PDB file of C-alpha atoms in Angstrom:
ATOM      1  CA  MET A 632     101.738 139.421  98.804  1.00 93.00           C
ATOM      2  CA  VAL A 633     103.552 136.300  97.723  1.00 96.00           C
ATOM      3  CA  TRP A 634     103.663 134.649  94.319  1.00 96.00           C
ATOM      4  CA  GLY A 635     104.278 130.982  93.606  1.00 97.00           C
ATOM      5  CA  GLY A 636     103.920 128.519  90.799  1.00 96.00           C
ATOM      6  CA  ILE A 637     102.980 124.831  90.807  1.00 97.00           C
ATOM      7  CA  SER A 638     102.956 121.969  88.336  1.00 95.00           C
ATOM      8  CA  THR A 639     102.717 118.211  88.611  1.00 94.00           C
ATOM      9  CA  ARG A 640     106.522 118.086  88.369  1.00 93.00           C
ATOM     10  CA  LEU A 641     107.766 121.039  90.408  1.00 95.00           C
ATOM     11  CA  ARG A 642     106.931 124.105  92.399  1.00 96.00           C
ATOM     12  CA  THR A 643     108.724 127.422  92.341  1.00 97.00           C
ATOM     13  CA  PRO A 644     109.978 129.054  95.499  1.00 96.00           C
ATOM     14  CA  LEU A 645     107.584 131.610  96.920  1.00 97.00           C
ATOM     15  CA  TYR A 646     108.420 135.154  95.909  1.00 98.00           C
ATOM     16  CA  HIS A 647     107.602 138.028  98.226  1.00 98.00           C
ATOM     17  CA  VAL A 648     106.181 140.901  96.205  1.00 97.00           C
ATOM     18  CA  VAL A 649     106.880 144.197  97.935  1.00 97.00           C
ATOM     19  CA  GLY A 650     104.575 147.032  96.886  1.00 96.00           C
ATOM     20  CA  ASN A 651     102.446 147.115  93.766  1.00 96.00           C
ATOM     21  CA  LEU A 652     103.105 144.523  91.100  1.00 96.00           C
ATOM     22  CA  THR A 653     103.266 146.163  87.683  1.00 97.00           C
ATOM     23  CA  GLY A 654     103.604 144.406  84.367  1.00 97.00           C
ATOM     24  CA  VAL A 655     107.285 145.335  84.159  1.00 97.00           C
ATOM     25  CA  ARG A 656     107.940 144.041  87.662  1.00 98.00           C
ATOM     26  CA  TYR A 657     105.973 140.855  86.925  1.00 98.00           C
ATOM     27  CA  GLN A 658     108.167 140.297  83.882  1.00 98.00           C
ATOM     28  CA  ASN A 659     111.496 141.128  85.548  1.00 98.00           C
ATOM     29  CA  GLU A 660     110.950 139.675  89.015  1.00 98.00           C
ATOM     30  CA  ILE A 661     108.703 136.674  88.322  1.00 98.00           C
ATOM     31  CA  LEU A 662     108.486 135.635  84.673  1.00 98.00           C
ATOM     32  CA  GLN A 663     112.171 135.859  83.719  1.00 98.00           C
ATOM     33  CA  PRO A 664     113.772 134.361  86.856  1.00 98.00           C
ATOM     34  CA  LEU A 665     111.053 131.940  88.009  1.00 97.00           C
ATOM     35  CA  VAL A 666     108.435 131.110  85.402  1.00 97.00           C
ATOM     36  CA  VAL A 667     110.489 130.655  82.244  1.00 97.00           C
ATOM     37  CA  PRO A 668     113.095 128.378  83.882  1.00 97.00           C
ATOM     38  CA  ALA A 669     110.301 126.309  85.482  1.00 97.00           C
ATOM     39  CA  LEU A 670     108.457 125.950  82.190  1.00 97.00           C
ATOM     40  CA  GLN A 671     111.708 124.975  80.448  1.00 96.00           C
ATOM     41  CA  ALA A 672     112.343 122.338  83.107  1.00 96.00           C
ATOM     42  CA  ILE A 673     108.861 120.935  82.583  1.00 95.00           C
ATOM     43  CA  GLY A 674     109.298 120.673  78.831  1.00 95.00           C
ATOM     44  CA  PRO A 675     107.793 121.870  75.552  1.00 93.00           C
ATOM     45  CA  ARG A 676     104.196 120.976  76.529  1.00 93.00           C
ATOM     46  CA  ALA A 677     104.257 123.245  79.602  1.00 95.00           C
ATOM     47  CA  ILE A 678     101.504 125.847  79.775  1.00 94.00           C
ATOM     48  CA  LEU A 679     101.494 129.013  81.855  1.00 95.00           C
ATOM     49  CA  GLN A 680      98.189 129.513  83.610  1.00 91.00           C
ATOM     50  CA  ASP A 681      97.847 132.968  85.008  1.00 89.00           C
ATOM     51  CA  ASP A 682      94.731 135.098  85.212  1.00 85.00           C
ATOM     52  CA  ASN A 683      93.471 138.399  83.829  1.00 84.00           C
ATOM     53  CA  ALA A 684      95.138 140.539  86.481  1.00 89.00           C
ATOM     54  CA  PRO A 685      96.382 143.763  84.857  1.00 93.00           C
ATOM     55  CA  PRO A 686     100.110 143.021  85.429  1.00 95.00           C
ATOM     56  CA  HIS A 687      99.684 139.626  83.726  1.00 93.00           C
ATOM     57  CA  ARG A 688      98.094 141.168  80.633  1.00 92.00           C
ATOM     58  CA  SER A 689     100.231 144.261  80.124  1.00 96.00           C
ATOM     59  CA  ALA A 690     101.662 144.933  76.680  1.00 96.00           C
ATOM     60  CA  ALA A 691     105.203 144.416  77.956  1.00 96.00           C
ATOM     61  CA  VAL A 692     104.304 141.026  79.453  1.00 97.00           C
ATOM     62  CA  ASN A 693     102.429 139.922  76.331  1.00 96.00           C
ATOM     63  CA  THR A 694     105.479 140.812  74.204  1.00 97.00           C
ATOM     64  CA  PHE A 695     107.815 139.011  76.581  1.00 97.00           C
ATOM     65  CA  ILE A 696     105.566 135.904  76.638  1.00 97.00           C
ATOM     66  CA  GLN A 697     105.647 135.766  72.831  1.00 96.00           C
ATOM     67  CA  GLN A 698     109.406 136.350  72.600  1.00 97.00           C
ATOM     68  CA  ALA A 699     110.106 133.716  75.245  1.00 96.00           C
ATOM     69  CA  ARG A 700     107.813 131.303  73.371  1.00 95.00           C
ATOM     70  CA  VAL A 701     105.775 130.584  76.466  1.00 96.00           C
ATOM     71  CA  ASN A 702     102.568 128.617  75.908  1.00 96.00           C
ATOM     72  CA  ARG A 703      99.863 130.472  77.800  1.00 94.00           C
ATOM     73  CA  MET A 704      96.361 129.372  78.680  1.00 90.00           C
ATOM     74  CA  LEU A 705      93.880 131.979  77.538  1.00 83.00           C
ATOM     75  CA  TRP A 706      91.273 133.244  79.977  1.00 78.00           C
ATOM     76  CA  PRO A 707      88.023 134.750  78.724  1.00 75.00           C
ATOM     77  CA  ALA A 708      87.129 138.093  80.304  1.00 71.00           C
ATOM     78  CA  ASN A 709      85.001 137.847  83.468  1.00 68.00           C
ATOM     79  CA  SER A 710      85.565 134.113  83.716  1.00 69.00           C
ATOM     80  CA  PRO A 711      85.673 132.362  87.091  1.00 66.00           C
ATOM     81  CA  ASP A 712      89.145 131.794  88.449  1.00 67.00           C
ATOM     82  CA  LEU A 713      89.647 128.051  88.113  1.00 76.00           C
ATOM     83  CA  ASN A 714      93.380 128.201  88.659  1.00 84.00           C
ATOM     84  CA  PRO A 715      94.501 125.423  91.020  1.00 90.00           C
ATOM     85  CA  ILE A 716      96.916 127.821  92.692  1.00 92.00           C
ATOM     86  CA  GLU A 717      93.908 129.372  94.479  1.00 90.00           C
ATOM     87  CA  HIS A 718      93.408 126.058  96.300  1.00 93.00           C
ATOM     88  CA  MET A 719      97.106 126.008  97.120  1.00 95.00           C
ATOM     89  CA  TRP A 720      96.756 129.426  98.786  1.00 95.00           C
ATOM     90  CA  ASP A 721      93.807 128.068 100.782  1.00 95.00           C
ATOM     91  CA  GLU A 722      95.965 125.136 101.894  1.00 96.00           C
ATOM     92  CA  LEU A 723      98.718 127.523 103.051  1.00 95.00           C
ATOM     93  CA  CYS A 724      96.157 129.558 105.000  1.00 95.00           C
ATOM     94  CA  ARG A 725      95.195 126.358 106.843  1.00 96.00           C
ATOM     95  CA  ARG A 726      98.707 124.992 107.342  1.00 95.00           C
ATOM     96  CA  VAL A 727     100.519 128.013 108.755  1.00 94.00           C
ATOM     97  CA  PRO A 728      98.200 128.560 111.784  1.00 93.00           C
ATOM     98  CA  GLN A 729      98.073 124.795 112.415  1.00 93.00           C
ATOM     99  CA  HIS A 730     101.847 124.439 112.707  1.00 88.00           C
ATOM    100  CA  HIS A 731     102.987 127.825 114.018  1.00 89.00           C
ATOM    101  CA  PRO A 732     102.071 130.422 116.621  1.00 92.00           C
ATOM    102  CA  PRO A 733     101.244 133.886 115.290  1.00 92.00           C
ATOM    103  CA  PRO A 734     104.364 135.283 113.610  1.00 93.00           C
ATOM    104  CA  ALA A 735     106.370 137.930 115.431  1.00 95.00           C
ATOM    105  CA  ASN A 736     107.145 139.838 112.231  1.00 96.00           C
ATOM    106  CA  LEU A 737     106.887 139.737 108.435  1.00 96.00           C
ATOM    107  CA  GLY A 738     110.194 137.878 108.064  1.00 96.00           C
ATOM    108  CA  GLN A 739     108.983 135.081 110.290  1.00 95.00           C
ATOM    109  CA  LEU A 740     105.684 134.854 108.416  1.00 96.00           C
ATOM    110  CA  LEU A 741     107.499 134.632 105.077  1.00 96.00           C
ATOM    111  CA  GLN A 742     109.794 131.916 106.476  1.00 95.00           C
ATOM    112  CA  TRP A 743     106.819 129.894 107.712  1.00 96.00           C
ATOM    113  CA  LEU A 744     104.955 130.372 104.425  1.00 96.00           C
ATOM    114  CA  GLN A 745     107.940 129.029 102.483  1.00 97.00           C
ATOM    115  CA  GLN A 746     108.325 126.121 104.911  1.00 96.00           C
ATOM    116  CA  GLU A 747     104.655 125.164 104.578  1.00 97.00           C
ATOM    117  CA  TRP A 748     104.712 125.744 100.812  1.00 98.00           C
ATOM    118  CA  ASN A 749     107.568 123.265 100.551  1.00 97.00           C
ATOM    119  CA  GLY A 750     105.732 120.872 102.888  1.00 96.00           C
ATOM    120  CA  VAL A 751     102.555 120.538 100.837  1.00 97.00           C
ATOM    121  CA  PRO A 752     102.681 116.990  99.481  1.00 97.00           C
ATOM    122  CA  ARG A 753     103.252 116.621  95.771  1.00 97.00           C
ATOM    123  CA  ALA A 754     100.197 114.320  95.576  1.00 97.00           C
ATOM    124  CA  PHE A 755      98.027 117.185  96.852  1.00 97.00           C
ATOM    125  CA  ILE A 756      99.360 119.523  94.130  1.00 97.00           C
ATOM    126  CA  CYS A 757      98.930 116.860  91.424  1.00 96.00           C
ATOM    127  CA  ASN A 758      95.367 116.325  92.589  1.00 95.00           C
ATOM    128  CA  LEU A 759      94.649 120.045  92.276  1.00 94.00           C
ATOM    129  CA  ILE A 760      96.037 120.206  88.771  1.00 92.00           C
ATOM    130  CA  LEU A 761      94.464 116.981  87.514  1.00 91.00           C
ATOM    131  CA  SER A 762      91.063 118.109  88.828  1.00 88.00           C
ATOM    132  CA  MET A 763      91.090 120.993  86.335  1.00 79.00           C
ATOM    133  CA  ARG A 764      89.293 118.853  83.740  1.00 76.00           C
ATOM    134  CA  GLN A 765      86.367 118.411  86.122  1.00 74.00           C
ATOM    135  CA  ARG A 766      86.015 122.164  86.506  1.00 65.00           C
TER     136      ARG A 766
END
């Protein structure tokens, strides 16, 4: 599994999640080193849009989000996933096979994913995010 974040201004590097992602791991490996700095770079109006996955909603993560003063979009239970990152994952699934032969190993796949992630045009990402209002 990989994790990544997008905004109209920046994208995080992809992060390879090894094993099960718990709330504590989500906080220590993703929120603290990747999300909070990205949100700070975007500015005070930045909003974290995650989903209702258990690691995202753990007590430890909720406490951390409050302490870090992160603005978070609330998701109602059982709501459809309208997060534009889902479309970004679809784009990666199209781009990697188009530009690369089947990977020889996990390391090569991760390298190609990062390369294609970086290669997605900013206009495409902006379009995904700005289309949220229509959904």
